[in-house]
CSV table of C-alpha atoms and ligand atoms in Angstrom, one decimal:
chain,number,residue,atom,x,y,z
I,1,UNK,CA,-0.1,0.0,-0.1
I,2,UNK,CA,1.3,3.8,-0.9
I,3,UNK,CA,1.3,5.4,2.3
I,4,UNK,CA,0.1,9.0,1.7
I,5,UNK,CA,-0.5,11.7,4.3
I,6,UNK,CA,-3.2,14.2,4.2
I,7,UNK,CA,-2.0,16.7,1.6
I,8,UNK,CA,-3.3,20.2,2.0
I,9,UNK,CA,-1.8,21.3,-1.6
I,10,UNK,CA,-5.0,20.5,-3.3
I,11,UNK,CA,-6.6,24.0,-4.6
I,12,UNK,CA,-10.1,25.4,-4.4
I,13,UNK,CA,-11.6,26.6,-7.5
I,14,UNK,CA,-13.7,29.3,-7.1
I,15,UNK,CA,-15.6,29.0,-10.3
I,16,UNK,CA,-16.5,25.1,-9.4
I,17,UNK,CA,-17.5,26.5,-6.0
I,18,UNK,CA,-20.1,29.0,-7.1
I,19,UNK,CA,-21.3,26.6,-10.2
I,20,UNK,CA,-21.7,23.7,-8.0
I,21,UNK,CA,-22.2,24.5,-4.4
I,22,UNK,CA,-23.9,27.9,-4.0
I,23,UNK,CA,-26.3,26.2,-1.4
I,24,UNK,CA,-23.5,26.1,1.0
I,25,UNK,CA,-23.8,30.0,1.9
I,26,UNK,CA,-27.6,29.9,1.5
I,27,UNK,CA,-27.9,27.1,3.6
I,28,UNK,CA,-26.0,29.2,6.4
I,29,UNK,CA,-28.7,30.9,7.1
I,30,UNK,CA,-29.7,29.0,10.4
I,31,UNK,CA,-26.1,29.6,11.7
I,32,UNK,CA,-25.8,33.3,10.8
I,33,UNK,CA,-29.4,33.6,13.0
I,34,UNK,CA,-27.5,31.8,15.6
I,35,UNK,CA,-24.8,34.1,15.3
I,36,UNK,CA,-27.2,37.3,15.7
I,37,UNK,CA,-24.6,39.7,14.6
I,38,UNK,CA,-24.7,43.3,16.4
I,39,UNK,CA,-23.9,46.4,15.1
I,40,UNK,CA,-20.2,47.3,16.4
I,41,UNK,CA,-19.4,44.0,16.9
I,42,UNK,CA,-15.9,42.7,16.2
I,43,UNK,CA,-16.5,39.3,14.3
I,44,UNK,CA,-14.1,37.0,12.5
I,45,UNK,CA,-15.0,34.4,10.3
I,46,UNK,CA,-12.8,31.5,9.5
I,47,UNK,CA,-12.4,29.9,6.2
I,48,UNK,CA,-14.9,32.8,4.2
I,49,UNK,CA,-14.6,31.1,0.9
I,50,UNK,CA,-15.9,33.6,-1.5
I,51,UNK,CA,-17.4,36.1,1.1
I,52,UNK,CA,-21.1,35.4,0.3
I,53,UNK,CA,-22.1,34.9,4.1
I,54,UNK,CA,-19.3,37.3,5.3
I,55,UNK,CA,-21.2,40.1,3.4
I,56,UNK,CA,-24.2,39.1,5.3
I,57,UNK,CA,-22.2,39.6,8.3
I,58,UNK,CA,-21.0,42.9,7.5
I,59,UNK,CA,-24.5,44.1,6.2
I,60,UNK,CA,-25.5,43.8,10.0
I,61,UNK,CA,-23.0,46.6,10.8
I,62,UNK,CA,-20.6,44.3,12.8
I,63,UNK,CA,-16.6,44.9,11.9
I,64,UNK,CA,-15.8,41.9,10.1
I,65,UNK,CA,-12.3,40.2,9.5
I,66,UNK,CA,-12.6,36.8,7.6
I,67,UNK,CA,-9.8,34.8,6.3
I,68,UNK,CA,-9.4,31.6,4.4
I,69,UNK,CA,-6.3,29.6,3.3
I,70,UNK,CA,-7.1,29.7,-0.2
I,71,UNK,CA,-5.3,32.5,-2.0
I,72,UNK,CA,-7.9,32.0,-4.9
I,73,UNK,CA,-10.8,31.9,-2.9
I,74,UNK,CA,-9.8,35.2,-1.0
I,75,UNK,CA,-9.3,36.8,-4.6
I,76,UNK,CA,-12.5,35.8,-5.5
I,77,UNK,CA,-13.9,37.2,-2.4
I,78,UNK,CA,-12.3,40.7,-2.9
I,79,UNK,CA,-13.7,40.8,-6.4
I,80,UNK,CA,-17.0,39.7,-5.6
I,81,UNK,CA,-17.1,43.0,-2.7
I,82,UNK,CA,-14.5,45.4,-3.9
I,83,UNK,CA,-15.5,48.0,-1.3
I,84,UNK,CA,-15.0,45.9,1.7
I,85,UNK,CA,-11.8,44.2,-0.2
I,86,UNK,CA,-9.7,44.7,3.0
I,87,UNK,CA,-12.1,42.7,5.3
I,88,UNK,CA,-10.0,39.6,3.6
I,89,UNK,CA,-6.9,37.7,4.1
I,90,UNK,CA,-5.2,34.5,3.5
I,91,UNK,CA,-4.6,32.6,6.7
I,92,UNK,CA,-4.9,29.1,7.6
I,93,UNK,CA,-7.1,28.5,10.4
I,94,UNK,CA,-4.3,26.7,12.3
I,95,UNK,CA,-2.3,29.8,12.3
I,96,UNK,CA,-4.9,32.0,14.4
I,97,UNK,CA,-3.0,32.1,17.7
I,98,UNK,CA,0.2,33.1,16.1
I,99,UNK,CA,-1.4,35.7,13.7
I,100,UNK,CA,-1.7,39.6,14.2
I,101,UNK,CA,-5.0,38.9,16.1
I,102,UNK,CA,-4.0,36.1,18.2
I,103,UNK,CA,-1.4,38.8,19.4
I,104,UNK,CA,-3.7,42.0,19.5
I,105,UNK,CA,-5.0,43.3,22.6
I,106,UNK,CA,-8.4,44.4,21.3
I,107,UNK,CA,-10.3,40.6,20.8
I,108,UNK,CA,-13.2,39.7,18.8
I,109,UNK,CA,-16.6,39.6,20.3
I,110,UNK,CA,-17.5,36.4,18.4
I,111,UNK,CA,-15.8,33.9,16.0
I,112,UNK,CA,-18.0,32.5,13.2
I,113,UNK,CA,-17.3,29.7,10.6
I,114,UNK,CA,-19.5,28.1,8.2
I,115,UNK,CA,-18.5,24.7,5.9
I,116,UNK,CA,-14.8,25.1,7.0
I,117,UNK,CA,-13.9,23.7,10.1
I,118,UNK,CA,-14.3,20.0,8.8
I,119,UNK,CA,-11.3,21.0,6.3
I,120,UNK,CA,-9.0,21.8,9.1
I,121,UNK,CA,-7.9,18.1,9.8
I,122,UNK,CA,-4.3,18.5,10.4
I,123,UNK,CA,-4.9,19.7,14.4
I,124,UNK,CA,-8.5,20.6,15.2
I,125,UNK,CA,-7.3,21.4,18.7
I,126,UNK,CA,-4.8,23.9,17.4
I,127,UNK,CA,-7.5,25.8,15.5
I,128,UNK,CA,-9.9,25.7,18.6
I,129,UNK,CA,-7.1,27.1,20.7
I,130,UNK,CA,-6.4,29.9,18.1
I,131,UNK,CA,-10.1,30.8,18.3
I,132,UNK,CA,-9.8,30.8,21.9
I,133,UNK,CA,-6.9,33.0,21.5
I,134,UNK,CA,-8.5,35.8,19.2
I,135,UNK,CA,-11.9,36.1,21.6
I,136,UNK,CA,-12.5,38.4,24.5
I,137,UNK,CA,-12.3,36.2,27.9
I,138,UNK,CA,-15.1,36.2,30.6
I,139,UNK,CA,-18.1,34.8,28.6
I,140,UNK,CA,-17.5,38.1,26.2
I,141,UNK,CA,-16.4,36.1,23.5
I,142,UNK,CA,-18.7,33.6,21.7
I,143,UNK,CA,-17.8,30.8,19.0
I,144,UNK,CA,-20.8,30.1,16.8
I,145,UNK,CA,-19.9,27.6,13.6
I,146,UNK,CA,-21.4,25.0,11.6
I,147,UNK,CA,-19.7,22.1,9.7
I,148,UNK,CA,-19.6,18.5,8.9
I,149,UNK,CA,-20.3,16.3,11.8
I,150,UNK,CA,-20.5,12.7,12.4
I,151,UNK,CA,-21.8,10.7,9.8
I,152,UNK,CA,-21.6,13.6,7.1
I,153,UNK,CA,-21.7,12.1,3.8
I,154,UNK,CA,-20.8,9.0,5.0
I,155,UNK,CA,-21.7,7.1,1.6
I,156,UNK,CA,-19.3,9.2,-0.8
I,157,UNK,CA,-16.7,9.4,1.9
I,158,UNK,CA,-16.6,5.5,2.3
I,159,UNK,CA,-16.4,5.6,-1.6
I,160,UNK,CA,-13.8,7.6,-2.1
I,161,UNK,CA,-11.7,6.3,0.3
I,162,UNK,CA,-12.6,2.2,-0.9
I,163,UNK,CA,-11.8,3.7,-4.2
I,164,UNK,CA,-8.1,4.7,-3.2
I,165,UNK,CA,-7.8,1.9,-1.0
I,166,UNK,CA,-8.4,-0.7,-3.7
I,167,UNK,CA,-5.8,1.6,-6.0
I,168,UNK,CA,-2.9,1.1,-3.5
I,169,UNK,CA,-3.6,4.1,-1.6
I,170,UNK,CA,-4.5,4.7,2.2
I,171,UNK,CA,-8.0,6.6,1.5
I,172,UNK,CA,-8.7,7.5,5.2
I,173,UNK,CA,-5.0,9.1,5.4
I,174,UNK,CA,-5.8,10.9,2.3
I,175,UNK,CA,-9.2,12.2,3.4
I,176,UNK,CA,-8.9,15.9,4.2
I,177,UNK,CA,-11.9,15.6,6.2
I,178,UNK,CA,-12.6,15.7,10.1
I,179,UNK,CA,-16.1,15.1,11.2
I,180,UNK,CA,-16.5,14.7,14.7
I,181,UNK,CA,-19.3,13.6,17.1
I,182,UNK,CA,-21.2,16.1,19.3
I,183,UNK,CA,-19.4,14.6,22.4
I,184,UNK,CA,-16.2,14.5,21.2
I,185,UNK,CA,-15.8,18.3,19.8
I,186,UNK,CA,-17.7,19.4,23.3
I,187,UNK,CA,-14.9,17.9,25.0
I,188,UNK,CA,-12.4,19.5,22.7
I,189,UNK,CA,-14.1,22.8,23.2
I,190,UNK,CA,-13.8,22.2,27.1
I,191,UNK,CA,-10.5,21.6,27.2
I,192,UNK,CA,-9.4,24.5,25.4
I,193,UNK,CA,-11.2,27.1,27.4
I,194,UNK,CA,-14.7,27.1,26.3
I,195,UNK,CA,-17.7,26.8,28.9
I,196,UNK,CA,-21.4,26.4,28.3
I,197,UNK,CA,-20.9,24.7,25.2
I,198,UNK,CA,-24.0,23.1,22.8
I,199,UNK,CA,-22.8,21.2,20.0
I,200,UNK,CA,-25.7,19.3,17.9
I,201,UNK,CA,-25.7,16.9,15.1
I,202,UNK,CA,-28.5,18.1,12.8
I,203,UNK,CA,-29.3,15.7,9.7
I,204,UNK,CA,-29.6,17.9,6.7
I,205,UNK,CA,-30.1,15.9,3.0
I,206,UNK,CA,-29.1,18.2,0.4
I,207,UNK,CA,-30.1,18.1,-3.1
I,208,UNK,CA,-27.1,19.0,-5.4
I,209,UNK,CA,-26.9,21.2,-8.5
I,210,UNK,CA,-27.8,19.9,-11.9
I,211,UNK,CA,-24.5,18.8,-12.4
I,212,UNK,CA,-25.1,16.1,-9.6
I,213,UNK,CA,-22.6,13.9,-8.0
I,214,UNK,CA,-19.9,14.4,-10.7
I,215,UNK,CA,-20.0,18.3,-10.3
I,216,UNK,CA,-19.9,17.9,-6.6
I,217,UNK,CA,-16.7,15.6,-6.6
I,218,UNK,CA,-15.0,17.9,-9.1
I,219,UNK,CA,-15.8,20.8,-6.2
I,220,UNK,CA,-14.8,18.9,-3.3
I,221,UNK,CA,-13.2,15.5,-3.8
I,222,UNK,CA,-9.7,17.6,-5.1
I,223,UNK,CA,-7.6,15.8,-2.1
I,224,UNK,CA,-8.8,12.2,-3.6
I,225,UNK,CA,-8.3,12.9,-6.9
I,226,UNK,CA,-4.6,15.3,-6.6
I,227,UNK,CA,-3.1,11.7,-5.5
I,228,UNK,CA,-4.0,9.7,-9.0
I,229,UNK,CA,-1.5,10.4,-11.7
I,230,UNK,CA,-3.3,11.1,-14.4
I,231,UNK,CA,-6.6,12.6,-15.8
I,232,UNK,CA,-7.9,9.3,-16.8
I,233,UNK,CA,-7.5,7.7,-13.5
I,234,UNK,CA,-9.2,10.6,-11.9
I,235,UNK,CA,-12.3,10.4,-14.4
I,236,UNK,CA,-12.4,6.4,-14.0
I,237,UNK,CA,-12.5,7.1,-10.0
I,238,UNK,CA,-15.0,9.3,-10.6
I,239,UNK,CA,-17.5,7.7,-12.6
I,240,UNK,CA,-17.1,4.6,-10.3
I,241,UNK,CA,-18.0,6.6,-7.6
I,242,UNK,CA,-21.4,8.3,-9.6
I,243,UNK,CA,-22.4,4.3,-10.7
I,244,UNK,CA,-21.7,3.0,-7.3
I,245,UNK,CA,-23.7,5.8,-5.7
I,246,UNK,CA,-26.5,6.2,-8.1
I,247,UNK,CA,-29.3,3.9,-7.0
I,248,UNK,CA,-29.1,4.7,-3.5
I,249,UNK,CA,-28.8,8.7,-4.1
I,250,UNK,CA,-30.0,9.2,-7.3
I,251,UNK,CA,-33.9,9.8,-7.7
I,252,UNK,CA,-35.8,8.2,-10.7
I,253,UNK,CA,-36.0,12.0,-11.6
I,254,UNK,CA,-32.1,12.3,-12.1
I,255,UNK,CA,-32.2,14.4,-8.9
I,256,UNK,CA,-28.7,13.7,-6.8
I,257,UNK,CA,-29.3,14.3,-2.6
I,258,UNK,CA,-26.3,13.9,-0.5
I,259,UNK,CA,-26.7,12.9,3.4
I,260,UNK,CA,-25.3,15.5,4.8
I,261,UNK,CA,-24.9,16.0,8.6
I,262,UNK,CA,-23.8,19.1,10.3
I,263,UNK,CA,-22.6,20.1,14.0
I,264,UNK,CA,-24.0,23.1,15.0
I,265,UNK,CA,-22.0,25.0,17.7
I,266,UNK,CA,-22.3,27.7,20.2
I,267,UNK,CA,-19.8,28.1,23.0
I,268,UNK,CA,-18.5,30.9,25.2
I,269,UNK,CA,-15.0,31.8,26.8
I,270,UNK,CA,-14.3,31.3,30.4
E,301,SAM,C1,-17.1,24.6,1.9
E,301,SAM,S1,-16.2,26.3,1.8
E,301,SAM,C2,-17.0,27.3,3.0
E,301,SAM,C3,-16.9,28.7,2.4
E,301,SAM,C4,-17.8,29.5,3.2
E,301,SAM,N1,-17.7,29.9,4.5
E,301,SAM,C5,-19.2,29.5,2.7
E,301,SAM,O1,-20.1,29.4,3.8
E,301,SAM,O2,-19.4,29.9,1.6
E,301,SAM,C6,-14.7,25.4,2.9
E,301,SAM,C7,-13.6,27.1,2.8
E,301,SAM,O3,-12.8,26.0,3.9
E,301,SAM,C8,-11.3,26.8,3.6
E,301,SAM,N2,-10.2,26.0,4.0
E,301,SAM,C9,-10.1,24.7,4.0
E,301,SAM,N3,-9.0,24.5,4.6
E,301,SAM,C10,-8.7,25.7,5.4
E,301,SAM,C11,-7.8,26.2,6.4
E,301,SAM,N4,-7.0,24.9,7.0
E,301,SAM,N5,-7.8,27.2,6.9
E,301,SAM,C12,-8.6,28.4,6.7
E,301,SAM,N6,-9.5,27.9,5.9
E,301,SAM,C13,-9.6,26.6,5.1
E,301,SAM,C14,-11.6,26.6,1.9
E,301,SAM,O4,-10.3,27.2,1.0
E,301,SAM,C15,-13.0,27.0,1.5
E,301,SAM,O5,-13.0,28.3,1.2
């Protein structure tokens, strides 16, 4: 078996994201409502992507700082919202504690994140410690996030892992995703400076764009595809997964639905 560790070298495509994943920010309304941003509050958005939800936070009157590890997504966010381009910067979620905000004295009222924390698999504890470092202390800082939780997209995740395993790779190690259970994530937060934690798993079957599972794999499956040596091998794996899952995830009208499970989290600082 070829040993392959998780790679963070894969790139995000803003074009594919806006074509096949516009449902991601659209379905962010419940967690935005849980954030309930107030005018004048300082709020950080982690893994902000192309800025669609960030802008909604900004329009509430909050002062927003948004960051993302992908230079292409940050470029797209600045292009989408040129009037607030200085809101956005490139930063890996693992590096918050050592960033200018991690060391500054004017801390944030809230840290927000939608659909991004499950991509930060290298060290979830380091991400949580960084979030704590940028927030105000003594119950004045809140962390409000939604991301992929335990059971998320189990069918397609298993198919991707097995598809790589049978090609001689360690599919589990290649997977870029961290999908914790509510109990696991609550403990992680409590061990790293948070209190009054709620972490709830919400089942959210999600209808895919017209491009179906193939478009979804093109947008989100890049870490698995990148370990393969050629475009032919990548196409073969995608087609194999599409046909394997068609009987269970595609209805008689040709509409694909994925088995999303989201972890909704709210916590306060000690
Ligand atoms: C599914 S998108 C969500 C974007 C946005 N929050 C939204 O709701 O539309 C996930 C984002 O997480 C970002 N991301 C992945 N790994 C990251 C990391 N280690 N640090 C910061 N951002 C990361 C990706 O670049 C991508 O823009």
